[in-house]
Amino acid sequence: MNLREGAGSMANDAAGSWIGFDLGGTKMHAVLFDGQYQVLARRRKKTRGHEGADAGVERICGIIEKLCDEAKLPLKSVAGIGIGIPGPIDMEAGRILGAPNLGWSDVPLKAILEKRFGCPVAVCNDVDAGLFGEYTAGAAAGSRTALGVFPGTGIGGGMVYEGRIYRGKHASCLEIGHTVVDPNGPPCGCGRRGCLEAVASRLAISAEIAKAAYRGQAKHLIRVAGTDLANIRSGTLAEAIAAGDEIVEEIVRIGARRLGIVLAGYVNVLLPDCIILGGGLVEALPGIYLDEIQNELKNRVMPAYTEQFEVKVAELGDNAGVIGAAAWARHQLSSTGPTTLPA
Ligand SMILES: [Zn+2]
């Protein structure tokens, strides 16, 4: 992996090491980087969100301490910690507003970690972190406006505009997955109804495919996964399609097209020069997603816009979240000065 620096904003950073932390719904992934994004230490651990926020924060702290132990680096020499959270957050205060995948709400994570470790902490949304990673060292490098959409278990979205994560006054935003596509559609995890995520996420697609398998229309899939949704992973869908399950491919393509139709609306509003596709479904089936989405965009965006953007597949895999979280912490420190720390 060739890790390049993002455009300009980090040029005058002091050297030092940075921690990028990706707090996922099921696993934690954290990396201690040097100033050139070379990996000094890496840890992965299960999240166990159901054990509650206090226990979860302790697990986060334990990983950070182990990273420094492993690299034989004192914690006080860490220049900053960036952490991506699966859910909406108050980016200013570094507070988790609600993370349904973890079952946590209202956790002042920035304040807790700064007090514990004595170094500045930047908290962002995990999808924003992943896109900022691609902007810093991957497929979105050099773009002015990068729009990212990440279909997997849910459908995440994010945008980097002129080197910064685009956000509301306080909260993270770009919840593309919760664009309404069918006012009377199925209930969504957000509590509303008919969102894109409720019809085109891996869970939604897998539910359709499980029905087809039950009807005997997907013989390869039923052999490897049965009709249990928990066993129908993105990789399973790719295997079944490769083995010739046409109905699986058709259902996946319908989901990809619905995503493309929604994205066309966002392109008309935001005109990103770079659209990044990532997430579990795209990683497993990049050809289908690129094909269907590019086709919908070509046919649906304003004619004057059709040549003004590129659609690319994310390059960094699960390194995107940790690189992006660390890079965002660096960006915050270099553009606003060091965060005030408790005495
Ligand atoms: Zn929703």
mmCIF file of C-alpha atoms and ligand atoms in Angstrom:
data_model
loop_
_atom_site.group_PDB
_atom_site.id
_atom_site.type_symbol
_atom_site.label_atom_id
_atom_site.label_comp_id
_atom_site.label_asym_id
_atom_site.label_seq_id
_atom_site.Cartn_x
_atom_site.Cartn_y
_atom_site.Cartn_z
ATOM 1 C CA MET A 1 0.000 0.000 0.000
ATOM 2 C CA ASN A 2 1.345 3.365 -1.012
ATOM 3 C CA LEU A 3 0.323 5.844 1.681
ATOM 4 C CA ARG A 4 0.391 9.397 0.467
ATOM 5 C CA GLU A 5 -0.315 12.541 2.412
ATOM 6 C CA GLY A 6 -3.575 14.393 1.755
ATOM 7 C CA ALA A 7 -3.628 17.639 -0.170
ATOM 8 C CA GLY A 8 -1.730 20.297 1.677
ATOM 9 C CA SER A 9 -3.430 20.473 5.042
ATOM 10 C CA MET A 10 -0.893 18.410 6.927
ATOM 11 C CA ALA A 11 2.247 19.990 5.546
ATOM 12 C CA ASN A 12 3.163 21.923 8.658
ATOM 13 C CA ASP A 13 2.355 19.272 11.238
ATOM 14 C CA ALA A 14 4.949 18.507 13.811
ATOM 15 C CA ALA A 15 6.344 15.014 13.518
ATOM 16 C CA GLY A 16 4.983 12.532 16.013
ATOM 17 C CA SER A 17 2.904 9.446 16.228
ATOM 18 C CA TRP A 18 -0.851 9.267 15.873
ATOM 19 C CA ILE A 19 -3.453 6.695 16.825
ATOM 20 C CA GLY A 20 -6.285 5.915 14.425
ATOM 21 C CA PHE A 21 -9.130 3.974 16.023
ATOM 22 C CA ASP A 22 -12.027 2.384 14.142
ATOM 23 C CA LEU A 23 -14.777 1.463 16.601
ATOM 24 C CA GLY A 24 -17.012 -0.867 14.591
ATOM 25 C CA GLY A 25 -20.304 -2.422 15.614
ATOM 26 C CA THR A 26 -18.634 -5.829 15.921
ATOM 27 C CA LYS A 27 -14.888 -5.192 16.036
ATOM 28 C CA MET A 28 -12.388 -2.575 17.103
ATOM 29 C CA HIS A 29 -9.330 -1.905 14.941
ATOM 30 C CA ALA A 30 -6.624 0.477 16.083
ATOM 31 C CA VAL A 31 -3.250 1.434 14.636
ATOM 32 C CA LEU A 32 -0.385 3.534 15.960
ATOM 33 C CA PHE A 33 1.126 5.415 12.997
ATOM 34 C CA ASP A 34 4.295 7.431 12.694
ATOM 35 C CA GLY A 35 4.196 10.835 10.963
ATOM 36 C CA GLN A 36 4.395 9.181 7.516
ATOM 37 C CA TYR A 37 1.510 6.763 8.230
ATOM 38 C CA GLN A 38 3.848 3.830 8.648
ATOM 39 C CA VAL A 39 2.334 1.283 11.030
ATOM 40 C CA LEU A 40 4.144 1.072 14.405
ATOM 41 C CA ALA A 41 1.585 -1.215 16.080
ATOM 42 C CA ARG A 42 -1.835 -2.653 15.333
ATOM 43 C CA ARG A 43 -4.550 -4.256 17.518
ATOM 44 C CA ARG A 44 -7.944 -5.776 16.809
ATOM 45 C CA LYS A 45 -10.519 -6.799 19.381
ATOM 46 C CA LYS A 46 -14.228 -7.603 19.567
ATOM 47 C CA THR A 47 -16.364 -4.562 20.437
ATOM 48 C CA ARG A 48 -18.937 -6.227 22.733
ATOM 49 C CA GLY A 49 -21.151 -3.126 22.608
ATOM 50 C CA HIS A 50 -23.856 -4.933 24.573
ATOM 51 C CA GLU A 51 -21.622 -4.864 27.676
ATOM 52 C CA GLY A 52 -22.383 -1.134 27.900
ATOM 53 C CA ALA A 53 -20.554 2.118 27.308
ATOM 54 C CA ASP A 54 -18.398 2.054 30.476
ATOM 55 C CA ALA A 55 -17.008 -1.394 29.692
ATOM 56 C CA GLY A 56 -16.608 -0.387 26.031
ATOM 57 C CA VAL A 57 -14.614 2.735 26.872
ATOM 58 C CA GLU A 58 -12.381 0.615 29.108
ATOM 59 C CA ARG A 59 -11.736 -1.750 26.176
ATOM 60 C CA ILE A 60 -10.844 1.239 23.974
ATOM 61 C CA CYS A 61 -8.415 2.544 26.613
ATOM 62 C CA GLY A 62 -6.866 -0.914 27.022
ATOM 63 C CA ILE A 63 -6.178 -1.144 23.281
ATOM 64 C CA ILE A 64 -4.592 2.321 23.195
ATOM 65 C CA GLU A 65 -2.296 1.393 26.096
ATOM 66 C CA LYS A 66 -1.334 -1.917 24.448
ATOM 67 C CA LEU A 67 -0.504 -0.162 21.156
ATOM 68 C CA CYS A 68 1.979 2.061 22.955
ATOM 69 C CA ASP A 69 3.420 -0.880 24.942
ATOM 70 C CA GLU A 70 3.882 -2.859 21.762
ATOM 71 C CA ALA A 71 5.684 0.037 20.031
ATOM 72 C CA LYS A 72 7.629 0.805 23.252
ATOM 73 C CA LEU A 73 6.442 4.377 22.993
ATOM 74 C CA PRO A 74 5.327 6.386 26.037
ATOM 75 C CA LEU A 75 1.711 7.524 25.794
ATOM 76 C CA LYS A 76 2.740 11.122 26.335
ATOM 77 C CA SER A 77 4.641 11.124 23.053
ATOM 78 C CA VAL A 78 1.456 10.374 21.082
ATOM 79 C CA ALA A 79 0.505 13.584 19.262
ATOM 80 C CA GLY A 80 -3.190 12.775 19.050
ATOM 81 C CA ILE A 81 -5.897 10.129 18.802
ATOM 82 C CA GLY A 82 -8.627 10.022 16.150
ATOM 83 C CA ILE A 83 -11.587 7.709 16.623
ATOM 84 C CA GLY A 84 -14.420 6.804 14.240
ATOM 85 C CA ILE A 85 -17.801 5.849 15.747
ATOM 86 C CA PRO A 86 -20.662 3.920 14.101
ATOM 87 C CA GLY A 87 -23.445 6.453 14.561
ATOM 88 C CA PRO A 88 -24.160 10.173 14.659
ATOM 89 C CA ILE A 89 -21.851 12.215 16.855
ATOM 90 C CA ASP A 90 -21.343 15.778 17.997
ATOM 91 C CA MET A 91 -18.037 16.463 16.250
ATOM 92 C CA GLU A 92 -17.280 19.633 18.212
ATOM 93 C CA ALA A 93 -17.774 18.127 21.643
ATOM 94 C CA GLY A 94 -16.570 14.654 20.630
ATOM 95 C CA ARG A 95 -19.730 13.162 22.077
ATOM 96 C CA ILE A 96 -21.460 10.010 20.828
ATOM 97 C CA LEU A 97 -25.101 11.059 20.324
ATOM 98 C CA GLY A 98 -26.396 7.571 19.711
ATOM 99 C CA ALA A 99 -24.822 4.444 18.315
ATOM 100 C CA PRO A 100 -27.645 1.937 17.733
ATOM 101 C CA ASN A 101 -25.170 -0.793 16.715
ATOM 102 C CA LEU A 102 -23.456 -0.476 20.084
ATOM 103 C CA GLY A 103 -26.494 0.376 22.197
ATOM 104 C CA TRP A 104 -24.624 3.436 23.563
ATOM 105 C CA SER A 105 -25.927 6.968 23.763
ATOM 106 C CA ASP A 106 -24.652 10.282 25.060
ATOM 107 C CA VAL A 107 -21.039 9.265 25.787
ATOM 108 C CA PRO A 108 -18.555 12.188 26.109
ATOM 109 C CA LEU A 109 -15.771 10.103 24.544
ATOM 110 C CA LYS A 110 -13.386 12.944 23.683
ATOM 111 C CA ALA A 111 -13.433 14.308 27.231
ATOM 112 C CA ILE A 112 -12.966 10.851 28.765
ATOM 113 C CA LEU A 113 -10.003 9.917 26.545
ATOM 114 C CA GLU A 114 -8.285 13.312 26.819
ATOM 115 C CA LYS A 115 -8.488 13.171 30.582
ATOM 116 C CA ARG A 116 -7.157 9.626 30.658
ATOM 117 C CA PHE A 117 -4.292 10.023 28.154
ATOM 118 C CA GLY A 118 -3.423 13.723 28.246
ATOM 119 C CA CYS A 119 -3.325 14.071 24.459
ATOM 120 C CA PRO A 120 -5.852 15.651 22.082
ATOM 121 C CA VAL A 121 -8.638 13.450 20.738
ATOM 122 C CA ALA A 122 -10.827 13.981 17.655
ATOM 123 C CA VAL A 123 -14.060 12.000 17.317
ATOM 124 C CA CYS A 124 -15.780 11.505 13.975
ATOM 125 C CA ASN A 125 -18.322 9.222 12.345
ATOM 126 C CA ASP A 126 -16.812 5.924 11.130
ATOM 127 C CA VAL A 127 -18.017 6.375 7.540
ATOM 128 C CA ASP A 128 -16.542 9.883 7.441
ATOM 129 C CA ALA A 129 -13.297 8.413 8.808
ATOM 130 C CA GLY A 130 -13.229 5.774 6.054
ATOM 131 C CA LEU A 131 -13.798 8.366 3.346
ATOM 132 C CA PHE A 132 -11.215 10.713 4.867
ATOM 133 C CA GLY A 133 -8.771 7.780 4.785
ATOM 134 C CA GLU A 134 -9.443 7.313 1.058
ATOM 135 C CA TYR A 135 -8.946 11.061 0.607
ATOM 136 C CA THR A 136 -5.681 11.003 2.553
ATOM 137 C CA ALA A 137 -4.074 7.927 1.039
ATOM 138 C CA GLY A 138 -6.417 6.150 -1.347
ATOM 139 C CA ALA A 139 -8.885 6.439 -4.202
ATOM 140 C CA ALA A 140 -10.145 9.971 -3.398
ATOM 141 C CA ALA A 141 -6.687 11.596 -3.132
ATOM 142 C CA GLY A 142 -6.541 15.006 -4.775
ATOM 143 C CA SER A 143 -10.310 15.456 -5.135
ATOM 144 C CA ARG A 144 -12.115 18.696 -4.304
ATOM 145 C CA THR A 145 -15.447 17.092 -3.403
ATOM 146 C CA ALA A 146 -15.438 13.375 -2.635
ATOM 147 C CA LEU A 147 -18.755 11.676 -1.982
ATOM 148 C CA GLY A 148 -18.574 8.180 -0.492
ATOM 149 C CA VAL A 149 -21.266 5.540 -0.273
ATOM 150 C CA PHE A 150 -20.645 2.278 1.521
ATOM 151 C CA PRO A 151 -23.304 -0.430 1.134
ATOM 152 C CA GLY A 152 -22.889 -3.293 3.579
ATOM 153 C CA THR A 153 -24.969 -4.329 6.580
ATOM 154 C CA GLY A 154 -26.405 -0.792 6.330
ATOM 155 C CA ILE A 155 -25.631 1.952 3.794
ATOM 156 C CA GLY A 156 -23.210 4.614 5.021
ATOM 157 C CA GLY A 157 -22.469 7.929 3.330
ATOM 158 C CA GLY A 158 -19.975 10.732 3.786
ATOM 159 C CA MET A 159 -18.433 13.692 2.031
ATOM 160 C CA VAL A 160 -15.046 15.397 2.098
ATOM 161 C CA TYR A 161 -15.191 18.943 0.739
ATOM 162 C CA GLU A 162 -12.003 20.960 0.160
ATOM 163 C CA GLY A 163 -10.033 18.828 2.594
ATOM 164 C CA ARG A 164 -12.563 18.733 5.411
ATOM 165 C CA ILE A 165 -15.268 16.333 6.474
ATOM 166 C CA TYR A 166 -18.565 17.983 5.516
ATOM 167 C CA ARG A 167 -20.870 18.200 8.542
ATOM 168 C CA GLY A 168 -23.759 19.997 10.170
ATOM 169 C CA LYS A 169 -23.222 22.700 12.766
ATOM 170 C CA HIS A 170 -22.589 20.059 15.403
ATOM 171 C CA ALA A 171 -23.441 16.617 14.105
ATOM 172 C CA SER A 172 -22.014 14.398 11.379
ATOM 173 C CA CYS A 173 -24.328 14.042 8.366
ATOM 174 C CA LEU A 174 -24.594 12.679 4.776
ATOM 175 C CA GLU A 175 -26.876 9.840 5.867
ATOM 176 C CA ILE A 176 -27.439 8.745 2.262
ATOM 177 C CA GLY A 177 -28.772 5.370 3.435
ATOM 178 C CA HIS A 178 -31.729 7.145 5.002
ATOM 179 C CA THR A 179 -32.908 8.839 1.824
ATOM 180 C CA VAL A 180 -36.570 7.880 1.422
ATOM 181 C CA VAL A 181 -37.124 5.853 -1.734
ATOM 182 C CA ASP A 182 -40.573 4.461 -0.935
ATOM 183 C CA PRO A 183 -42.831 6.425 1.444
ATOM 184 C CA ASN A 184 -44.766 3.277 2.328
ATOM 185 C CA GLY A 185 -41.760 0.966 2.226
ATOM 186 C CA PRO A 186 -40.430 -1.374 4.905
ATOM 187 C CA PRO A 187 -39.394 -0.128 8.365
ATOM 188 C CA CYS A 188 -35.773 1.017 8.637
ATOM 189 C CA GLY A 189 -33.277 0.643 11.499
ATOM 190 C CA CYS A 190 -33.409 4.436 11.995
ATOM 191 C CA GLY A 191 -37.018 4.204 13.162
ATOM 192 C CA ARG A 192 -38.491 5.655 9.950
ATOM 193 C CA ARG A 193 -39.830 3.890 6.904
ATOM 194 C CA GLY A 194 -38.908 3.288 3.262
ATOM 195 C CA CYS A 195 -35.259 4.402 3.419
ATOM 196 C CA LEU A 196 -32.718 3.289 0.781
ATOM 197 C CA GLU A 197 -31.040 1.192 3.487
ATOM 198 C CA ALA A 198 -34.283 -0.693 4.110
ATOM 199 C CA VAL A 199 -34.410 -1.836 0.465
ATOM 200 C CA ALA A 200 -30.786 -1.967 -0.763
ATOM 201 C CA SER A 201 -28.477 -2.858 2.168
ATOM 202 C CA ARG A 202 -26.965 -6.324 2.412
ATOM 203 C CA LEU A 203 -29.607 -7.245 4.986
ATOM 204 C CA ALA A 204 -32.442 -6.144 2.679
ATOM 205 C CA ILE A 205 -30.927 -7.839 -0.384
ATOM 206 C CA SER A 206 -30.180 -11.003 1.586
ATOM 207 C CA ALA A 207 -33.784 -11.184 2.810
ATOM 208 C CA GLU A 208 -35.010 -11.174 -0.818
ATOM 209 C CA ILE A 209 -32.410 -13.760 -1.759
ATOM 210 C CA ALA A 210 -33.326 -15.984 1.205
ATOM 211 C CA LYS A 211 -36.915 -16.005 -0.088
ATOM 212 C CA ALA A 212 -35.726 -16.967 -3.580
ATOM 213 C CA ALA A 213 -33.539 -19.705 -2.080
ATOM 214 C CA TYR A 214 -36.502 -20.981 -0.090
ATOM 215 C CA ARG A 215 -38.463 -21.201 -3.355
ATOM 216 C CA GLY A 216 -35.629 -23.316 -4.790
ATOM 217 C CA GLN A 217 -34.338 -20.633 -7.188
ATOM 218 C CA ALA A 218 -30.800 -20.305 -5.799
ATOM 219 C CA LYS A 219 -29.349 -23.777 -5.591
ATOM 220 C CA HIS A 220 -25.705 -22.790 -5.076
ATOM 221 C CA LEU A 221 -26.511 -20.286 -2.362
ATOM 222 C CA ILE A 222 -28.744 -22.651 -0.446
ATOM 223 C CA ARG A 223 -25.959 -25.253 -0.471
ATOM 224 C CA VAL A 224 -23.368 -22.917 1.108
ATOM 225 C CA ALA A 225 -25.569 -20.686 3.270
ATOM 226 C CA GLY A 226 -29.106 -22.078 3.565
ATOM 227 C CA THR A 227 -31.856 -19.511 4.091
ATOM 228 C CA ASP A 228 -30.528 -18.121 7.395
ATOM 229 C CA LEU A 229 -29.863 -14.384 6.910
ATOM 230 C CA ALA A 230 -26.902 -14.480 9.292
ATOM 231 C CA ASN A 231 -25.092 -16.861 6.926
ATOM 232 C CA ILE A 232 -25.690 -14.801 3.787
ATOM 233 C CA ARG A 233 -22.595 -12.571 3.815
ATOM 234 C CA SER A 234 -21.424 -10.375 0.925
ATOM 235 C CA GLY A 235 -18.795 -13.004 0.029
ATOM 236 C CA THR A 236 -21.495 -15.695 -0.052
ATOM 237 C CA LEU A 237 -23.461 -13.668 -2.597
ATOM 238 C CA ALA A 238 -20.342 -13.332 -4.772
ATOM 239 C CA GLU A 239 -19.727 -17.106 -4.584
ATOM 240 C CA ALA A 240 -23.317 -17.928 -5.521
ATOM 241 C CA ILE A 241 -23.230 -15.519 -8.481
ATOM 242 C CA ALA A 242 -19.908 -16.957 -9.689
ATOM 243 C CA ALA A 243 -21.399 -20.456 -9.434
ATOM 244 C CA GLY A 244 -24.352 -19.445 -11.649
ATOM 245 C CA ASP A 245 -27.244 -18.423 -9.356
ATOM 246 C CA GLU A 246 -28.880 -15.970 -11.755
ATOM 247 C CA ILE A 247 -31.603 -14.883 -9.329
ATOM 248 C CA VAL A 248 -28.945 -13.822 -6.799
ATOM 249 C CA GLU A 249 -27.233 -11.659 -9.418
ATOM 250 C CA GLU A 250 -30.555 -10.153 -10.489
ATOM 251 C CA ILE A 251 -31.519 -9.195 -6.919
ATOM 252 C CA VAL A 252 -28.069 -7.711 -6.230
ATOM 253 C CA ARG A 253 -28.244 -5.707 -9.483
ATOM 254 C CA ILE A 254 -31.681 -4.334 -8.527
ATOM 255 C CA GLY A 255 -30.211 -3.157 -5.193
ATOM 256 C CA ALA A 256 -27.200 -1.587 -6.937
ATOM 257 C CA ARG A 257 -29.495 0.222 -9.379
ATOM 258 C CA ARG A 258 -31.593 1.658 -6.542
ATOM 259 C CA LEU A 259 -28.380 2.957 -5.019
ATOM 260 C CA GLY A 260 -27.380 4.459 -8.376
ATOM 261 C CA ILE A 261 -30.740 6.232 -8.751
ATOM 262 C CA VAL A 262 -30.386 7.844 -5.310
ATOM 263 C CA LEU A 263 -26.760 8.779 -6.018
ATOM 264 C CA ALA A 264 -27.799 10.541 -9.236
ATOM 265 C CA GLY A 265 -29.888 12.922 -7.122
ATOM 266 C CA TYR A 266 -26.915 13.628 -4.854
ATOM 267 C CA VAL A 267 -24.697 14.283 -7.884
ATOM 268 C CA ASN A 268 -27.186 16.848 -9.184
ATOM 269 C CA VAL A 269 -27.129 18.614 -5.812
ATOM 270 C CA LEU A 270 -23.450 18.337 -4.836
ATOM 271 C CA LEU A 271 -21.549 17.609 -8.076
ATOM 272 C CA PRO A 272 -18.703 15.675 -6.458
ATOM 273 C CA ASP A 273 -15.692 15.205 -8.737
ATOM 274 C CA CYS A 274 -15.012 11.845 -7.097
ATOM 275 C CA ILE A 275 -17.548 9.217 -6.013
ATOM 276 C CA ILE A 276 -16.111 6.441 -3.874
ATOM 277 C CA LEU A 277 -17.905 3.102 -3.606
ATOM 278 C CA GLY A 278 -16.904 0.883 -0.703
ATOM 279 C CA GLY A 279 -18.377 -1.343 1.996
ATOM 280 C CA GLY A 280 -18.812 -5.107 2.142
ATOM 281 C CA LEU A 281 -21.077 -5.465 -0.914
ATOM 282 C CA VAL A 282 -18.769 -3.414 -3.167
ATOM 283 C CA GLU A 283 -15.654 -5.216 -1.893
ATOM 284 C CA ALA A 284 -17.259 -8.563 -2.747
ATOM 285 C CA LEU A 285 -18.910 -7.486 -6.030
ATOM 286 C CA PRO A 286 -17.054 -4.433 -7.377
ATOM 287 C CA GLY A 287 -17.882 -5.119 -11.054
ATOM 288 C CA ILE A 288 -21.647 -5.298 -10.529
ATOM 289 C CA TYR A 289 -21.754 -2.155 -8.382
ATOM 290 C CA LEU A 290 -19.552 -0.077 -10.698
ATOM 291 C CA ASP A 291 -21.484 -1.252 -13.728
ATOM 292 C CA GLU A 292 -24.989 -0.551 -12.405
ATOM 293 C CA ILE A 293 -24.165 2.695 -10.624
ATOM 294 C CA GLN A 294 -22.216 4.189 -13.527
ATOM 295 C CA ASN A 295 -25.055 3.260 -15.823
ATOM 296 C CA GLU A 296 -27.728 4.898 -13.624
ATOM 297 C CA LEU A 297 -25.607 8.021 -13.204
ATOM 298 C CA LYS A 298 -24.992 8.280 -16.942
ATOM 299 C CA ASN A 299 -28.730 8.130 -17.635
ATOM 300 C CA ARG A 300 -30.002 10.224 -14.744
ATOM 301 C CA VAL A 301 -27.693 13.100 -13.832
ATOM 302 C CA MET A 302 -28.101 16.459 -15.581
ATOM 303 C CA PRO A 303 -26.556 16.065 -19.054
ATOM 304 C CA ALA A 304 -24.074 18.875 -18.368
ATOM 305 C CA TYR A 305 -22.681 16.907 -15.397
ATOM 306 C CA THR A 306 -22.123 13.483 -16.944
ATOM 307 C CA GLU A 307 -18.418 14.060 -17.704
ATOM 308 C CA GLN A 308 -17.571 15.902 -14.504
ATOM 309 C CA PHE A 309 -17.054 13.088 -12.027
ATOM 310 C CA GLU A 310 -15.314 9.762 -11.661
ATOM 311 C CA VAL A 311 -16.723 6.727 -9.900
ATOM 312 C CA LYS A 312 -14.048 4.669 -8.124
ATOM 313 C CA VAL A 313 -13.897 1.651 -5.853
ATOM 314 C CA ALA A 314 -12.301 2.279 -2.435
ATOM 315 C CA GLU A 315 -8.682 1.118 -2.246
ATOM 316 C CA LEU A 316 -7.756 0.829 1.418
ATOM 317 C CA GLY A 317 -10.111 -1.883 2.724
ATOM 318 C CA ASP A 318 -10.339 -1.833 6.507
ATOM 319 C CA ASN A 319 -7.248 0.390 6.742
ATOM 320 C CA ALA A 320 -9.363 3.309 5.499
ATOM 321 C CA GLY A 321 -11.055 3.833 8.880
ATOM 322 C CA VAL A 322 -7.867 3.879 10.962
ATOM 323 C CA ILE A 323 -5.897 6.029 8.497
ATOM 324 C CA GLY A 324 -8.830 8.427 8.186
ATOM 325 C CA ALA A 325 -9.364 8.725 11.946
ATOM 326 C CA ALA A 326 -5.662 9.464 12.528
ATOM 327 C CA ALA A 327 -5.559 11.891 9.585
ATOM 328 C CA TRP A 328 -8.665 13.691 10.820
ATOM 329 C CA ALA A 329 -7.088 14.136 14.265
ATOM 330 C CA ARG A 330 -3.981 15.594 12.546
ATOM 331 C CA HIS A 331 -6.130 17.846 10.415
ATOM 332 C CA GLN A 332 -8.040 19.133 13.433
ATOM 333 C CA LEU A 333 -4.830 19.907 15.291
ATOM 334 C CA SER A 334 -3.083 21.556 12.378
ATOM 335 C CA SER A 335 -6.066 23.723 11.406
ATOM 336 C CA THR A 336 -7.433 24.773 14.791
ATOM 337 C CA GLY A 337 -4.416 24.400 17.041
ATOM 338 C CA PRO A 338 -4.082 21.899 19.883
ATOM 339 C CA THR A 339 -7.215 21.109 21.807
ATOM 340 C CA THR A 340 -7.286 22.547 25.303
ATOM 341 C CA LEU A 341 -6.415 19.798 27.690
ATOM 342 C CA PRO A 342 -7.522 19.449 31.301
ATOM 343 C CA ALA A 343 -4.955 20.744 33.789
HETATM 344 ZN ZN ZN B 1 -33.657 4.959 7.764
#
